[in-house]
XYZ file of C-alpha atoms in Angstrom:
489
model
C 32.973 18.051 -25.108
C 33.820 15.010 -27.215
C 33.069 12.584 -24.378
C 30.339 14.627 -22.680
C 27.493 12.456 -23.975
C 29.024 9.378 -22.352
C 29.572 11.221 -19.075
C 25.998 12.519 -19.070
C 24.617 9.072 -19.885
C 26.508 7.647 -16.896
C 25.437 10.479 -14.580
C 21.780 10.219 -15.574
C 21.860 6.469 -15.081
C 23.341 6.863 -11.576
C 20.839 9.567 -10.604
C 17.846 7.557 -11.818
C 19.127 4.314 -10.319
C 19.718 5.991 -6.941
C 16.222 7.516 -7.021
C 14.543 4.171 -7.765
C 16.547 2.461 -5.038
C 15.686 5.199 -2.540
C 12.895 7.765 -2.642
C 11.067 6.040 -5.521
C 11.617 2.424 -4.469
C 7.853 2.037 -4.018
C 7.371 2.732 -7.746
C 9.363 -0.357 -8.747
C 7.489 -2.664 -6.360
C 4.090 -1.234 -7.272
C 4.501 -1.873 -10.990
C 5.850 -5.384 -10.428
C 2.852 -6.234 -8.246
C 0.389 -4.924 -10.848
C 1.779 -6.657 -13.940
C 2.448 -10.297 -14.722
C 4.107 -11.624 -17.859
C 3.369 -15.231 -18.861
C 5.285 -17.350 -21.352
C 2.323 -18.810 -23.188
C 0.638 -18.465 -26.563
C -2.744 -17.747 -24.969
C -1.264 -14.826 -22.991
C 0.278 -13.461 -26.197
C -3.033 -13.636 -28.070
C -5.084 -12.239 -25.198
C -2.750 -9.290 -24.511
C -2.447 -8.365 -28.183
C -6.199 -8.512 -28.650
C -7.090 -6.509 -25.531
C -4.187 -4.131 -24.871
C -1.796 -4.253 -27.816
C 1.809 -5.225 -28.492
C 3.254 -2.314 -26.472
C 1.557 -3.559 -23.311
C 2.984 -7.015 -24.021
C 6.525 -5.626 -24.310
C 6.029 -3.435 -21.218
C 4.910 -6.412 -19.146
C 7.943 -8.346 -20.365
C 10.205 -5.563 -19.084
C 8.366 -5.128 -15.775
C 8.697 -8.805 -14.864
C 12.367 -8.103 -14.060
C 11.238 -5.654 -11.372
C 10.735 -8.776 -9.238
C 14.286 -8.016 -8.091
C 14.200 -4.312 -7.117
C 17.885 -3.778 -7.967
C 17.396 -5.237 -11.452
C 14.168 -3.267 -11.929
C 15.832 -0.007 -10.906
C 18.739 -0.686 -13.270
C 16.457 -1.536 -16.216
C 14.276 1.566 -15.801
C 17.292 3.827 -15.198
C 19.010 2.427 -18.300
C 15.973 3.085 -20.515
C 15.608 6.655 -19.243
C 19.322 7.411 -19.633
C 19.211 5.819 -23.097
C 16.453 8.231 -24.086
C 19.016 11.010 -23.632
C 21.759 9.114 -25.477
C 19.563 8.081 -28.419
C 18.016 11.550 -28.740
C 21.489 13.081 -28.764
C 22.570 10.736 -31.569
C 19.555 11.714 -33.675
C 20.239 15.424 -33.143
C 23.872 14.961 -34.208
C 22.723 13.329 -37.450
C 20.873 16.435 -38.547
C 22.584 19.319 -36.727
C 26.218 20.199 -37.243
C 28.455 20.873 -34.246
C 28.125 20.323 -30.503
C 24.804 21.161 -28.863
C 25.625 23.886 -26.285
C 22.091 23.629 -24.828
C 22.137 19.824 -24.338
C 18.474 19.609 -25.374
C 18.596 15.800 -25.392
C 18.537 15.873 -21.587
C 15.015 17.352 -21.552
C 12.983 14.332 -22.813
C 14.904 12.026 -20.467
C 14.121 14.211 -17.434
C 10.483 14.624 -18.486
C 10.000 10.863 -18.700
C 11.665 10.406 -15.311
C 9.257 12.876 -13.710
C 6.394 11.133 -15.522
C 7.231 7.848 -13.734
C 6.990 9.360 -10.245
C 3.216 8.806 -9.701
C 2.579 5.068 -9.625
C -0.635 5.326 -11.623
C 1.301 6.481 -14.703
C 1.832 3.605 -17.121
C 5.395 2.648 -18.027
C 4.193 1.992 -21.581
C 5.140 5.594 -22.362
C 8.762 5.033 -21.295
C 9.051 1.726 -23.131
C 7.356 3.159 -26.226
C 9.644 6.221 -26.426
C 12.730 4.063 -25.860
C 11.751 1.647 -28.636
C 10.866 4.483 -31.022
C 14.224 6.215 -30.526
C 16.058 2.897 -30.843
C 14.324 2.124 -34.156
C 15.051 5.622 -35.517
C 18.728 5.195 -34.664
C 18.707 1.767 -36.263
C 17.143 3.214 -39.404
C 19.722 6.008 -39.542
C 22.498 3.399 -39.695
C 21.231 2.430 -43.137
C 19.709 5.690 -44.334
C 22.304 8.408 -43.771
C 21.382 12.027 -44.533
C 23.588 13.518 -47.285
C 24.267 16.689 -45.333
C 23.435 18.402 -42.037
C 20.184 20.344 -42.067
C 21.137 23.087 -39.607
C 24.152 24.250 -37.645
C 24.445 25.204 -33.985
C 25.374 28.879 -33.418
C 29.141 29.382 -33.593
C 29.262 33.011 -32.414
C 29.948 32.089 -28.790
C 33.413 30.725 -29.438
C 34.816 27.494 -28.061
C 34.974 28.538 -24.394
C 31.673 30.368 -24.685
C 29.967 27.163 -25.830
C 31.543 25.288 -22.927
C 30.250 27.827 -20.411
C 26.845 27.813 -22.078
C 26.730 24.018 -21.737
C 27.674 24.261 -18.063
C 24.989 26.886 -17.419
C 22.238 24.880 -19.125
C 23.207 21.598 -17.440
C 23.269 23.349 -14.073
C 19.843 24.809 -14.825
C 18.467 21.362 -15.730
C 19.877 19.905 -12.512
C 18.608 22.706 -10.257
C 15.217 22.955 -11.955
C 14.810 19.183 -11.955
C 15.647 18.970 -8.253
C 13.100 21.672 -7.361
C 10.435 20.042 -9.551
C 11.167 16.643 -7.980
C 10.690 18.026 -4.466
C 7.445 19.772 -5.392
C 6.037 16.768 -7.266
C 7.130 14.080 -4.835
C 4.200 12.537 -2.953
C 5.283 11.569 0.547
C 1.783 10.318 1.326
C 1.758 7.953 -1.646
C 5.139 6.528 -0.670
C 4.093 6.002 2.964
C 0.877 4.232 1.940
C 2.624 1.916 -0.515
C 5.562 1.167 1.799
C 3.128 0.440 4.639
C 1.232 -1.932 2.346
C 4.438 -3.692 1.315
C 5.526 -4.063 4.949
C 2.085 -5.384 5.925
C 2.167 -8.025 3.192
C 5.637 -9.027 4.373
C 4.446 -9.242 7.990
C 6.901 -6.564 9.155
C 4.464 -4.934 11.577
C 7.007 -2.777 13.378
C 7.861 -1.219 10.026
C 4.170 -0.679 9.341
C 3.854 1.221 12.618
C 6.867 3.313 11.681
C 5.352 4.348 8.353
C 1.792 4.882 9.597
C 2.942 6.682 12.741
C 4.952 9.036 10.550
C 1.820 9.821 8.545
C -0.656 10.080 11.420
C 1.823 12.048 13.512
C 1.533 14.908 11.017
C -2.120 15.351 11.896
C -3.363 13.684 8.711
C -6.247 11.257 8.365
C -6.426 8.514 5.760
C -8.500 5.342 5.813
C -5.837 3.090 4.304
C -3.169 4.343 6.711
C -5.508 3.885 9.689
C -6.421 0.401 8.417
C -2.770 -0.694 8.267
C -1.981 1.039 11.556
C -4.672 -0.856 13.467
C -3.629 -4.151 11.866
C -0.070 -3.486 13.004
C -1.237 -2.584 16.507
C -2.965 -5.955 16.810
C 0.001 -7.917 15.494
C 2.358 -6.183 17.920
C -0.010 -6.844 20.849
C -0.887 -3.173 21.317
C -4.417 -2.734 19.900
C -6.293 -2.555 23.253
C -3.599 -0.282 24.704
C -2.853 2.140 21.859
C -6.098 2.321 19.901
C -6.526 6.019 20.705
C -2.921 7.140 20.377
C -4.028 9.059 17.278
C -7.452 10.654 16.682
C -9.762 7.985 15.235
C -11.762 10.522 13.231
C -12.978 7.831 10.799
C -14.661 5.770 13.499
C -15.116 2.099 12.614
C -13.936 2.747 9.039
C -10.389 2.842 10.400
C -10.727 -0.903 11.070
C -11.997 -2.153 7.717
C -13.335 -1.252 4.279
C -17.109 -1.580 3.906
C -17.777 -3.038 0.461
C -18.957 -0.297 -1.887
C -17.453 -1.431 -5.182
C -14.487 0.968 -4.961
C -11.822 -0.408 -7.312
C -8.901 0.940 -5.288
C -10.196 -0.378 -1.964
C -10.744 -3.827 -3.480
C -6.980 -4.376 -3.331
C -6.727 -4.074 0.446
C -9.855 -5.508 2.048
C -8.684 -9.137 1.861
C -5.817 -8.670 4.327
C -7.979 -8.150 7.425
C -10.167 -11.160 6.650
C -7.151 -13.357 5.967
C -5.615 -12.468 9.328
C -8.962 -13.096 11.033
C -9.117 -16.533 9.404
C -12.327 -15.590 7.580
C -11.095 -17.022 4.289
C -14.367 -17.026 2.389
C -14.540 -13.234 2.689
C -10.822 -12.888 1.954
C -11.380 -14.978 -1.180
C -14.280 -12.768 -2.278
C -12.224 -9.586 -1.874
C -9.265 -11.035 -3.781
C -11.442 -12.297 -6.612
C -13.062 -8.887 -6.928
C -9.600 -7.298 -6.985
C -8.463 -9.708 -9.701
C -11.471 -8.761 -11.827
C -10.493 -5.078 -11.499
C -6.683 -5.281 -11.667
C -6.151 -8.403 -13.731
C -4.464 -11.730 -13.096
C -1.414 -10.416 -11.265
C 0.861 -12.498 -9.048
C -0.421 -11.323 -5.612
C -4.043 -12.106 -6.494
C -3.254 -15.472 -8.082
C -1.070 -16.533 -5.137
C -3.689 -15.574 -2.554
C -6.546 -17.229 -4.423
C -4.495 -20.421 -4.727
C -3.674 -20.337 -0.994
C -7.267 -19.706 0.067
C -8.635 -22.521 -2.062
C -6.016 -24.936 -0.755
C -6.861 -23.964 2.840
C -10.556 -24.444 2.111
C -9.968 -27.918 0.666
C -10.500 -27.009 -2.981
C -7.242 -28.125 -4.648
C -8.724 -28.363 -8.164
C -9.834 -24.727 -8.026
C -6.439 -23.719 -6.636
C -4.730 -25.532 -9.515
C -6.286 -23.125 -12.005
C -4.377 -20.217 -10.411
C -1.230 -22.271 -9.868
C -1.105 -23.236 -13.554
C -1.017 -19.578 -14.538
C 1.796 -18.803 -12.111
C 3.826 -21.730 -13.454
C 3.980 -19.924 -16.800
C 5.806 -16.952 -15.258
C 9.561 -16.570 -14.907
C 9.916 -15.618 -11.248
C 6.804 -17.139 -9.616
C 7.254 -20.591 -11.127
C 9.017 -22.075 -8.088
C 6.486 -20.639 -5.645
C 3.689 -22.093 -7.730
C 5.352 -25.520 -7.591
C 5.603 -25.305 -3.792
C 1.894 -24.535 -3.576
C 1.118 -27.393 -5.938
C 3.062 -29.818 -3.767
C 1.233 -28.637 -0.630
C -2.185 -29.595 -2.066
C -3.828 -32.114 0.218
C -1.170 -31.715 2.926
C -1.270 -29.355 5.925
C 1.187 -26.588 5.253
C 2.290 -23.734 7.495
C 2.499 -21.533 4.383
C -1.283 -21.648 4.048
C -3.532 -19.243 5.989
C -5.624 -20.584 8.857
C -9.324 -21.130 8.208
C -11.082 -20.141 11.431
C -14.397 -21.607 10.222
C -13.113 -24.893 8.815
C -15.408 -27.068 10.943
C -18.408 -24.726 10.881
C -21.486 -25.697 8.915
C -24.251 -23.153 8.570
C -27.671 -24.537 7.739
C -29.269 -22.691 6.105
C -26.429 -20.846 4.371
C -25.159 -17.721 6.108
C -24.438 -14.592 4.090
C -21.675 -12.246 5.213
C -22.467 -8.650 6.076
C -20.255 -6.750 3.621
C -21.181 -3.299 4.957
C -20.758 -3.782 8.707
C -17.871 -5.722 10.195
C -19.454 -5.912 13.667
C -21.791 -8.905 13.090
C -18.975 -10.818 11.384
C -16.659 -10.296 14.346
C -19.400 -11.417 16.736
C -19.917 -14.506 14.597
C -16.191 -15.323 14.587
C -15.993 -14.958 18.365
C -18.874 -17.430 18.733
C -17.542 -20.010 16.283
C -13.809 -19.680 16.961
C -13.473 -19.056 20.679
C -9.665 -18.876 20.550
C -9.653 -16.113 17.938
C -7.988 -13.295 19.854
C -7.904 -11.000 16.826
C -11.651 -11.309 16.346
C -12.180 -10.411 20.009
C -9.904 -7.356 19.953
C -11.400 -6.098 16.717
C -14.903 -6.622 18.096
C -14.030 -4.585 21.201
C -12.438 -1.867 19.050
C -15.462 -1.815 16.742
C -17.871 -1.402 19.659
C -15.802 1.373 21.234
C -15.371 3.282 17.982
C -19.101 3.010 17.205
C -20.106 4.338 20.692
C -21.750 1.030 21.657
C -20.543 1.075 25.276
C -23.323 -1.167 26.611
C -22.625 -3.877 24.032
C -18.913 -3.491 24.758
C -19.544 -4.196 28.461
C -21.643 -7.271 27.640
C -18.850 -8.737 25.500
C -15.990 -7.777 27.810
C -16.115 -11.073 29.798
C -14.896 -12.832 26.623
C -11.427 -11.515 27.465
C -11.102 -14.310 30.065
C -10.413 -16.655 27.150
C -7.086 -14.896 26.667
C -4.147 -14.188 28.959
C -4.331 -10.417 29.298
C -2.099 -9.083 32.073
C -4.587 -6.332 32.933
C -7.553 -4.359 31.679
C -6.337 -1.782 29.180
C -6.832 1.901 29.946
C -9.277 2.388 27.069
C -11.342 -0.634 28.149
C -11.454 0.602 31.750
C -12.467 4.108 30.667
C -15.340 2.710 28.608
C -16.381 0.416 31.453
C -16.501 3.364 33.847
C -18.811 5.242 31.474
C -21.114 2.237 31.570
C -20.818 2.059 35.364
C -21.891 5.687 35.706
C -25.093 4.784 33.903
C -26.054 1.466 35.538
C -24.159 1.336 38.820
C -21.159 -0.553 40.136
C -23.066 -3.648 41.242
C -24.536 -4.336 37.815
C -21.166 -3.896 36.155
C -19.560 -6.396 38.511
C -22.460 -8.801 38.083
C -22.178 -8.623 34.288
C -18.412 -8.597 33.852
C -16.827 -9.613 37.157
C -14.594 -6.555 36.761
C -14.189 -3.348 38.745
C -12.889 0.069 37.790
C -9.790 1.267 39.637
C -9.847 4.312 41.893
C -7.116 5.870 39.753
C -9.398 5.792 36.711
C -12.197 7.386 38.694
C -9.901 10.198 39.851
C -8.736 10.763 36.282
C -12.361 11.008 35.129
C -13.101 13.623 37.810
C -10.200 15.680 36.496
C -11.407 15.167 32.902
C -14.940 16.233 33.836
C -13.763 19.418 35.597
C -11.655 20.480 32.594
C -14.512 19.716 30.189
C -16.992 21.715 32.283
C -14.562 24.629 32.424
C -14.030 24.333 28.648
C -10.263 24.290 29.075
C -9.837 22.493 25.772
C -6.101 22.957 25.375
C -5.358 21.407 28.767
C -8.043 18.770 28.256
C -6.565 17.629 24.969
C -3.015 17.667 26.303
C -3.923 15.473 29.291
C -6.732 13.329 27.896
C -6.414 13.478 24.092
C -5.519 9.762 23.972
C -8.409 8.565 26.130
C -11.683 6.971 25.148
C -13.540 9.745 26.947
C -12.050 12.385 24.673
C -12.811 10.280 21.595
C -16.428 9.788 22.648
C -17.088 13.460 23.441
C -15.048 15.272 20.792
C -13.889 13.007 17.943
C -16.422 10.253 17.283
C -18.169 10.755 13.918
C -21.328 9.239 15.464
C -21.869 12.065 17.933
C -20.813 12.740 21.545
C -23.206 10.275 23.192
C -23.348 6.573 23.946
C -25.510 4.632 21.475
C -27.909 2.469 23.457
C -29.068 -0.914 22.176
């Protein structure tokens, strides 16, 4: 019992550290990406004036989350210290050993509080500092006598067994509460985002496939999934592997001022090479979420790619005041004026629009058409245009744009493309299709459609979905949010 507090401190630290390195690893990365501490007087004044000294201290702590192992250790240490410091305060005022180990409770409560990423870590830092200051004060102001005494009627071994029972209850209850409170969906979304930013597209498919495979639908997951399909060369071939119940919204985020969505929209436009739109999305996100490292880095990169080094320098100067992004900021500064593979490609670098052209922020389709016209080698723009037309039921427009695929070395016409082309052929005839596209539909596809049509007529939905659930025909007739018919231009 004499050394129990040290044992419990060590056990709590190990449990918390293991959790933040495993099931809650996304929590550490999320907070690091949404806070940035700067070593400057202006940052000190601005933070104190707008958010207070506790936010300043919290940001100082979170900067060490840049290294996930260090971040997990720091957060685990603070939470375990909450137990240790609370126990010391209790011992100052209560005589004897605490058979109930009540000091464990606030530590566990704060740990559970950190599980959702939208909970501020200011609470953890604030409680830790408060308990530390109380303990510091008690070193100089010692109470003359104990205020109360723990019950002694249980006897020595009775108190030991009582301690074991309560600690076991805390462990079992905490485990059950953790399982019930744990958000698998939140973890998958954040891990998919992290993998997408890192360019690990196979990992993105693993996370999003896990989510979509459970029959769920989520715009952010679908957005990352389709990006990963393109970057692994599978978008034309696996677009309908999962029900695209969101239609074209699974490809992009229409701008509607949603603060959460503002964080993600830039990625598609950056990969398309449409840097002006990527810049707009990132600037909007910075206005909402503050001057954090991801936004500052991207805005610096976009301005350098667009030939605006003086604008980029404004963001670089801020990053140079940080502890862990200083070197990256210097590398960006040195790349100003020089072509650099670190910088994103600007697909419209040599395009001049007179008069000025305004982007369509609500409908991605016209922007994709524009990119295909101005940047004829932009394979991503082509595949996203084809996907957009299929998902929006615009089969005729899809057929008119299909000849653009000759710009790229496709080994064959994908199944989804051929299915859509056959729908168009049924409406206008084989000759017109060949005249427009130079392509023909295989006999195998025609036989498959006959089978699909017979099952649909017989309303054998279970068999129909099992055999044709991943086809464009099934999407058009049973899933599309725009109705079961082709939209004619």
